[in-house]
Amino acid sequence: MAGAAGSEKSVYVTVSVLDAGHITLPDYLFVAGADPNVRTTVPSLSFLVQHPSPPASRHANVTNLVFDLGVKRDLSSYPIAQQPHVAARRPIITDPDCSASLRKGASNEGGDRELLNPETEIDFVILSHVHWDHIGTPSDFSSAIFVVGSGTLGLLRNGAGPYYPAEQFNPDELPVSRTVELPPDPSQGSSFQEYYAGQDTPVHTPTPAGTQAKLPSIADEWSWQPFGGFPRTIDFFGDQSVYVVDSPGHIYGHVNLLVRISDSKYVYLGGDCCHDTRLLSGEKEIAEYDDGRGGIRSVHVHTGLAKKTLAEIDAGINQLRQEMDVEVVLAHDKEWRERNRHRFWPGKL
């Protein structure tokens, strides 16, 4: 398997989990056949990935990357049109949010000592997508470079179709001068349109000429390439330690991360590719329900594409597992969180 096994200069990262709020989800909206009366309060996890390289933005010996920002600590700062949806997900826990977890760690393990300052010590924020429970409070990360999937900035500005009207989003959510969209998926010109044809798909936003974004030196060569069993990945640092995995279907611009933490283990950060591990394994099916407009929908903008993505992720993980361990962590996996509290920041996976 090209690139999956050890290389002459293998680079590994560390991964720490961050509490970034909790929301309450009705099971029947996510898993087919679930009890319609069951609602579960689940985490919206964030992750700190530390890469052993000196960042361009500050004097340090490690690059700090945060994947997803969870829930805003100030629920009133969501757009008015989003408030009914937020209210339907109560009870909601906002303390600690992502920033507080970075500063104090799990259970305030840092005491009075600040572990990481989100304003000055986070170099990159990669968002799996910009749903309300993943967008967090970007203004806390006032020196970070934001990296998002193609079409994300257009989605924030203009919305996308009846499920995602513009008024649900804050168009100024991300700092334009410090935000970079990943390259468009080349399949958007062919099979991608099989799923999104006729929909108001957000277009790619090129990086502006006056950008303040300082990216890894390899960024000029970023393109979607196969890695192991994954058909579309970007080698973020160019050293096979952090791969952004194209994972469309949930919402426009949705991406995952595959990170290498040792010579024998990867961690797959699945965002909202699904909301229950049984969906990834095929044990259960994605729930579909009345969309209120005379049609059927799921929590994904396109259910068929989301199912295709799950099959690709499952195949990619299984191929990697022929050589090494792969741990999968989904953003809203309550059981995983309860089993792994000792691995939250400043602990490591």
Short mmCIF file of C-alpha atoms in Angstrom, two decimals:
data_model
loop_
_atom_site.label_atom_id
_atom_site.label_comp_id
_atom_site.label_asym_id
_atom_site.label_seq_id
_atom_site.Cartn_x
_atom_site.Cartn_y
_atom_site.Cartn_z
CA MET A 1 0.00 0.00 0.00
CA ALA A 2 1.79 3.11 -1.20
CA GLY A 3 2.46 5.58 1.56
CA ALA A 4 0.62 3.67 4.30
CA ALA A 5 3.57 1.80 5.73
CA GLY A 6 6.70 3.31 7.22
CA SER A 7 8.93 5.61 5.19
CA GLU A 8 12.50 6.80 5.61
CA LYS A 9 11.43 9.87 7.54
CA SER A 10 8.07 9.04 9.01
CA VAL A 11 6.35 11.94 10.74
CA TYR A 12 3.77 11.42 13.46
CA VAL A 13 1.40 13.82 15.16
CA THR A 14 -0.28 13.77 18.55
CA VAL A 15 -4.05 14.04 18.94
CA SER A 16 -5.93 15.27 21.99
CA VAL A 17 -9.70 15.45 22.35
CA LEU A 18 -11.47 18.63 23.40
CA ASP A 19 -14.90 19.03 24.94
CA ALA A 20 -16.66 21.65 22.83
CA GLY A 21 -20.23 21.54 24.08
CA HIS A 22 -23.09 19.04 24.11
CA ILE A 23 -26.39 18.99 22.24
CA THR A 24 -29.44 16.74 22.44
CA LEU A 25 -30.44 14.74 19.37
CA PRO A 26 -33.58 12.68 18.67
CA ASP A 27 -32.37 9.21 17.70
CA TYR A 28 -35.02 8.67 15.02
CA LEU A 29 -33.62 11.48 12.86
CA PHE A 30 -30.30 9.67 12.48
CA VAL A 31 -30.78 5.90 12.69
CA ALA A 32 -33.55 4.14 10.77
CA GLY A 33 -35.96 2.31 13.05
CA ALA A 34 -34.90 4.13 16.23
CA ASP A 35 -37.41 4.77 19.01
CA PRO A 36 -39.07 8.13 18.24
CA ASN A 37 -39.27 8.92 21.94
CA VAL A 38 -35.54 8.61 22.65
CA ARG A 39 -33.41 11.76 22.77
CA THR A 40 -29.73 11.58 23.68
CA THR A 41 -27.41 14.33 24.88
CA VAL A 42 -24.19 13.88 22.93
CA PRO A 43 -20.85 15.70 22.70
CA SER A 44 -19.78 17.89 19.83
CA LEU A 45 -16.10 17.04 19.96
CA SER A 46 -13.14 19.07 18.79
CA PHE A 47 -9.59 17.82 18.38
CA LEU A 48 -6.13 19.29 18.88
CA VAL A 49 -3.57 17.91 16.42
CA GLN A 50 0.04 18.82 17.16
CA HIS A 51 2.52 18.50 14.30
CA PRO A 52 6.28 18.47 15.01
CA SER A 53 7.19 21.44 12.84
CA PRO A 54 7.94 25.11 13.53
CA PRO A 55 4.87 27.11 12.46
CA ALA A 56 5.23 30.08 10.16
CA SER A 57 3.03 32.28 12.34
CA ARG A 58 4.97 32.23 15.62
CA HIS A 59 8.17 31.08 17.35
CA ALA A 60 7.49 27.53 18.55
CA ASN A 61 8.57 23.97 17.87
CA VAL A 62 5.14 22.55 17.16
CA THR A 63 2.26 23.47 14.83
CA ASN A 64 -1.13 23.43 16.58
CA LEU A 65 -4.11 22.49 14.45
CA VAL A 66 -7.69 22.32 15.75
CA PHE A 67 -10.27 20.23 13.92
CA ASP A 68 -13.81 21.57 14.46
CA LEU A 69 -14.89 24.12 17.06
CA GLY A 70 -18.12 22.63 18.42
CA VAL A 71 -20.95 24.75 19.87
CA LYS A 72 -20.89 28.50 20.43
CA ARG A 73 -20.76 29.37 24.13
CA ASP A 74 -23.18 32.26 23.46
CA LEU A 75 -26.25 30.65 21.90
CA SER A 76 -27.80 34.05 21.25
CA SER A 77 -25.09 34.77 18.67
CA TYR A 78 -26.54 32.26 16.22
CA PRO A 79 -28.62 33.89 13.45
CA ILE A 80 -32.29 34.45 14.26
CA ALA A 81 -33.38 31.96 11.60
CA GLN A 82 -31.22 29.30 13.24
CA GLN A 83 -32.61 29.81 16.74
CA PRO A 84 -35.64 27.44 16.43
CA HIS A 85 -33.32 24.60 15.41
CA VAL A 86 -30.95 25.37 18.28
CA ALA A 87 -33.88 25.45 20.72
CA ALA A 88 -34.99 22.02 19.50
CA ARG A 89 -31.60 20.60 20.51
CA ARG A 90 -31.88 21.51 24.20
CA PRO A 91 -30.63 20.67 26.69
CA ILE A 92 -27.42 22.18 25.37
CA ILE A 93 -24.19 22.41 27.36
CA THR A 94 -21.83 25.20 26.34
CA ASP A 95 -19.27 25.07 29.16
CA PRO A 96 -16.57 24.18 28.47
CA ASP A 97 -16.47 25.24 24.87
CA CYS A 98 -13.47 24.59 22.61
CA SER A 99 -11.53 27.65 23.80
CA ALA A 100 -12.02 26.86 27.49
CA SER A 101 -10.91 23.27 26.91
CA LEU A 102 -7.73 24.44 25.19
CA ARG A 103 -6.95 26.82 28.02
CA LYS A 104 -7.74 24.56 30.96
CA GLY A 105 -7.88 20.99 29.67
CA ALA A 106 -10.26 18.27 30.79
CA SER A 107 -11.78 18.92 34.21
CA ASN A 108 -9.64 22.06 34.53
CA GLU A 109 -6.52 19.92 34.91
CA GLY A 110 -4.36 22.91 34.20
CA GLY A 111 -5.49 24.62 37.39
CA ASP A 112 -4.55 28.29 37.19
CA ARG A 113 -2.06 27.58 34.42
CA GLU A 114 -3.15 28.20 30.84
CA LEU A 115 -2.30 25.20 28.68
CA LEU A 116 -2.88 26.76 25.25
CA ASN A 117 -4.07 30.22 24.30
CA PRO A 118 -6.54 29.95 21.38
CA GLU A 119 -5.87 33.56 20.39
CA THR A 120 -2.12 33.22 19.90
CA GLU A 121 -1.11 29.55 19.87
CA ILE A 122 -3.42 27.88 17.37
CA ASP A 123 -1.99 27.94 13.86
CA PHE A 124 -4.75 26.24 11.86
CA VAL A 125 -8.43 25.53 12.30
CA ILE A 126 -9.85 22.97 9.89
CA LEU A 127 -13.64 22.77 9.95
CA SER A 128 -15.29 19.52 8.92
CA HIS A 129 -18.26 21.72 7.92
CA VAL A 130 -20.14 24.80 9.08
CA HIS A 131 -23.22 23.39 10.77
CA TRP A 132 -24.05 25.31 13.96
CA ASP A 133 -22.67 22.61 16.28
CA HIS A 134 -19.26 22.58 14.58
CA ILE A 135 -18.66 26.26 13.78
CA GLY A 136 -18.02 27.30 17.42
CA THR A 137 -16.67 30.79 18.02
CA PRO A 138 -14.11 31.49 15.27
CA SER A 139 -13.32 34.96 16.64
CA ASP A 140 -11.58 33.27 19.59
CA PHE A 141 -8.88 32.13 17.16
CA SER A 142 -7.70 35.57 16.12
CA SER A 143 -4.38 34.51 14.60
CA ALA A 144 -5.31 31.09 13.18
CA ILE A 145 -5.64 30.22 9.50
CA PHE A 146 -9.02 28.66 8.73
CA VAL A 147 -9.15 25.83 6.19
CA VAL A 148 -12.53 24.69 4.87
CA GLY A 149 -13.95 22.52 2.14
CA SER A 150 -14.65 23.94 -1.30
CA GLY A 151 -17.91 25.90 -1.43
CA THR A 152 -18.01 26.69 2.27
CA LEU A 153 -17.59 30.46 1.96
CA GLY A 154 -20.27 30.57 -0.71
CA LEU A 155 -22.58 28.61 1.57
CA LEU A 156 -22.04 31.12 4.37
CA ARG A 157 -22.67 34.06 2.04
CA ASN A 158 -25.57 32.80 -0.03
CA GLY A 159 -26.96 29.64 1.54
CA ALA A 160 -27.81 26.68 -0.68
CA GLY A 161 -31.33 25.66 -1.55
CA PRO A 162 -34.37 25.20 0.69
CA TYR A 163 -32.60 23.20 3.41
CA TYR A 164 -29.88 25.82 3.87
CA PRO A 165 -31.27 29.33 3.26
CA ALA A 166 -28.78 32.17 3.61
CA GLU A 167 -30.46 33.55 6.72
CA GLN A 168 -29.38 30.46 8.69
CA PHE A 169 -25.73 31.52 8.35
CA ASN A 170 -23.60 34.42 9.45
CA PRO A 171 -21.79 35.54 6.26
CA ASP A 172 -18.98 37.06 8.34
CA GLU A 173 -18.48 33.94 10.47
CA LEU A 174 -14.97 33.31 9.14
CA PRO A 175 -12.23 35.92 8.58
CA VAL A 176 -11.94 36.21 4.80
CA SER A 177 -8.30 37.32 4.90
CA ARG A 178 -7.32 34.23 6.93
CA THR A 179 -9.58 31.60 5.36
CA VAL A 180 -8.62 29.24 2.56
CA GLU A 181 -10.89 26.81 0.75
CA LEU A 182 -9.43 23.47 -0.23
CA PRO A 183 -9.34 22.81 -3.99
CA PRO A 184 -12.60 21.81 -5.68
CA ASP A 185 -13.21 18.08 -5.93
CA PRO A 186 -12.31 17.21 -9.54
CA SER A 187 -15.31 14.87 -9.68
CA GLN A 188 -17.60 17.90 -9.43
CA GLY A 189 -17.45 18.01 -13.21
CA SER A 190 -18.81 14.50 -13.62
CA SER A 191 -20.21 12.06 -11.08
CA PHE A 192 -20.56 14.77 -8.44
CA GLN A 193 -23.28 16.38 -10.53
CA GLU A 194 -25.19 13.11 -10.53
CA TYR A 195 -26.01 13.90 -6.91
CA TYR A 196 -26.15 17.69 -6.84
CA ALA A 197 -27.61 18.43 -10.29
CA GLY A 198 -30.34 21.04 -10.08
CA GLN A 199 -29.40 22.08 -6.55
CA ASP A 200 -27.98 25.42 -5.53
CA THR A 201 -24.50 24.03 -4.98
CA PRO A 202 -22.13 26.70 -3.59
CA VAL A 203 -19.26 27.53 -5.92
CA HIS A 204 -15.59 27.52 -4.99
CA THR A 205 -14.13 30.73 -3.57
CA PRO A 206 -10.49 31.27 -4.68
CA THR A 207 -8.03 32.54 -2.11
CA PRO A 208 -7.89 36.36 -2.43
CA ALA A 209 -4.70 38.00 -3.66
CA GLY A 210 -4.29 39.89 -0.37
CA THR A 211 -4.60 36.83 1.81
CA GLN A 212 -2.92 36.77 5.21
CA ALA A 213 -3.02 32.97 5.25
CA LYS A 214 0.37 31.37 5.83
CA LEU A 215 0.00 27.79 4.71
CA PRO A 216 2.38 24.82 4.74
CA SER A 217 4.96 25.09 1.97
CA ILE A 218 3.35 22.17 0.16
CA ALA A 219 0.02 24.02 -0.19
CA ASP A 220 0.71 25.11 -3.77
CA GLU A 221 0.68 21.41 -4.67
CA TRP A 222 -2.49 20.49 -2.81
CA SER A 223 -4.76 18.31 -4.94
CA TRP A 224 -7.12 15.42 -4.28
CA GLN A 225 -5.17 12.19 -4.61
CA PRO A 226 -5.83 8.56 -3.64
CA PHE A 227 -4.24 7.35 -0.43
CA GLY A 228 -4.57 3.74 0.63
CA GLY A 229 -8.22 2.90 0.05
CA PHE A 230 -9.40 6.51 0.18
CA PRO A 231 -10.09 7.90 -3.30
CA ARG A 232 -9.69 11.64 -2.52
CA THR A 233 -7.26 12.99 0.06
CA ILE A 234 -4.94 15.96 0.49
CA ASP A 235 -1.60 15.47 2.28
CA PHE A 236 -1.90 18.63 4.37
CA PHE A 237 1.74 18.96 5.48
CA GLY A 238 3.23 16.95 2.62
CA ASP A 239 4.72 14.32 4.94
CA GLN A 240 1.90 11.74 5.19
CA SER A 241 1.07 12.69 8.78
CA VAL A 242 -2.26 14.52 8.25
CA TYR A 243 -4.64 13.78 5.40
CA VAL A 244 -7.77 15.76 4.69
CA VAL A 245 -10.33 13.28 3.36
CA ASP A 246 -13.04 14.47 1.00
CA SER A 247 -16.31 13.20 2.50
CA PRO A 248 -19.26 14.79 0.68
CA GLY A 249 -22.95 14.25 1.27
CA HIS A 250 -23.65 15.62 4.75
CA ILE A 251 -23.37 19.28 3.77
CA TYR A 252 -21.40 21.12 1.11
CA GLY A 253 -17.68 21.20 1.85
CA HIS A 254 -17.72 18.38 4.40
CA VAL A 255 -14.25 16.87 5.08
CA ASN A 256 -12.69 14.42 7.53
CA LEU A 257 -9.15 13.99 8.86
CA LEU A 258 -6.90 10.93 8.87
CA VAL A 259 -3.90 11.46 11.14
CA ARG A 260 -0.91 9.24 11.82
CA ILE A 261 0.05 8.99 15.50
CA SER A 262 2.67 6.19 15.36
CA ASP A 263 4.31 3.73 13.02
CA SER A 264 1.41 1.36 13.61
CA LYS A 265 -1.66 3.55 14.12
CA TYR A 266 -3.89 6.11 12.45
CA VAL A 267 -6.83 8.00 13.92
CA TYR A 268 -9.80 8.77 11.67
CA LEU A 269 -11.76 11.88 12.69
CA GLY A 270 -15.12 11.42 11.01
CA GLY A 271 -16.95 14.68 11.71
CA ASP A 272 -20.58 14.15 10.71
CA CYS A 273 -20.02 11.50 8.04
CA CYS A 274 -22.51 9.70 10.27
CA HIS A 275 -23.89 10.11 13.80
CA ASP A 276 -23.71 6.48 14.93
CA THR A 277 -20.90 3.96 14.45
CA ARG A 278 -23.46 1.33 13.36
CA LEU A 279 -24.07 3.39 10.23
CA LEU A 280 -20.42 3.20 9.25
CA SER A 281 -20.30 -0.56 9.77
CA GLY A 282 -23.52 -1.09 7.83
CA GLU A 283 -25.32 -2.56 10.82
CA LYS A 284 -27.91 0.24 10.62
CA GLU A 285 -29.24 2.49 7.87
CA ILE A 286 -29.47 6.28 7.69
CA ALA A 287 -32.89 7.51 8.80
CA GLU A 288 -35.10 9.27 6.27
CA TYR A 289 -38.17 11.32 7.07
CA ASP A 290 -40.73 13.80 5.73
CA ASP A 291 -39.00 17.03 4.69
CA GLY A 292 -42.14 19.13 5.18
CA ARG A 293 -42.20 19.96 1.45
CA GLY A 294 -43.80 16.82 0.11
CA GLY A 295 -40.53 14.90 -0.12
CA ILE A 296 -38.23 12.69 1.89
CA ARG A 297 -34.88 13.73 3.31
CA SER A 298 -32.27 12.78 5.92
CA VAL A 299 -29.87 14.84 8.04
CA HIS A 300 -27.61 14.83 4.97
CA VAL A 301 -28.03 17.27 2.10
CA HIS A 302 -27.89 14.26 -0.21
CA THR A 303 -28.53 10.85 1.31
CA GLY A 304 -27.27 8.86 -1.67
CA LEU A 305 -23.95 10.70 -1.72
CA ALA A 306 -23.63 10.34 2.07
CA LYS A 307 -24.12 6.57 1.73
CA LYS A 308 -21.49 6.44 -1.04
CA THR A 309 -19.10 8.37 1.19
CA LEU A 310 -19.68 5.98 4.11
CA ALA A 311 -18.87 3.04 1.85
CA GLU A 312 -15.65 4.76 0.72
CA ILE A 313 -14.63 5.51 4.32
CA ASP A 314 -15.35 1.94 5.41
CA ALA A 315 -13.31 0.56 2.51
CA GLY A 316 -10.44 2.96 3.16
CA ILE A 317 -10.28 2.14 6.86
CA ASN A 318 -10.45 -1.59 6.22
CA GLN A 319 -7.60 -1.38 3.72
CA LEU A 320 -5.43 0.51 6.21
CA ARG A 321 -6.27 -2.05 8.87
CA GLN A 322 -4.55 -4.72 6.81
CA GLU A 323 -1.28 -3.13 7.95
CA MET A 324 -2.00 -1.17 11.12
CA ASP A 325 -4.55 -0.06 13.69
CA VAL A 326 -7.12 2.62 12.85
CA GLU A 327 -9.22 4.24 15.58
CA VAL A 328 -12.40 5.98 14.42
CA VAL A 329 -13.82 8.92 16.37
CA LEU A 330 -17.09 10.56 15.34
CA ALA A 331 -17.97 14.06 16.48
CA HIS A 332 -21.08 13.02 18.42
CA ASP A 333 -20.07 9.62 19.83
CA LYS A 334 -21.24 9.72 23.45
CA GLU A 335 -20.09 6.21 24.30
CA TRP A 336 -16.59 6.85 22.94
CA ARG A 337 -16.33 10.01 25.04
CA GLU A 338 -17.38 8.20 28.19
CA ARG A 339 -14.80 5.46 27.65
CA ASN A 340 -11.94 7.83 26.84
CA ARG A 341 -12.06 10.74 29.27
CA HIS A 342 -8.43 10.05 30.27
CA ARG A 343 -7.36 10.83 26.70
CA PHE A 344 -8.75 14.36 26.61
CA TRP A 345 -6.39 17.34 26.50
CA PRO A 346 -3.76 17.47 27.95
CA GLY A 347 -3.99 13.70 27.55
CA LYS A 348 -3.41 12.16 24.11
CA LEU A 349 -4.77 9.38 21.98
#
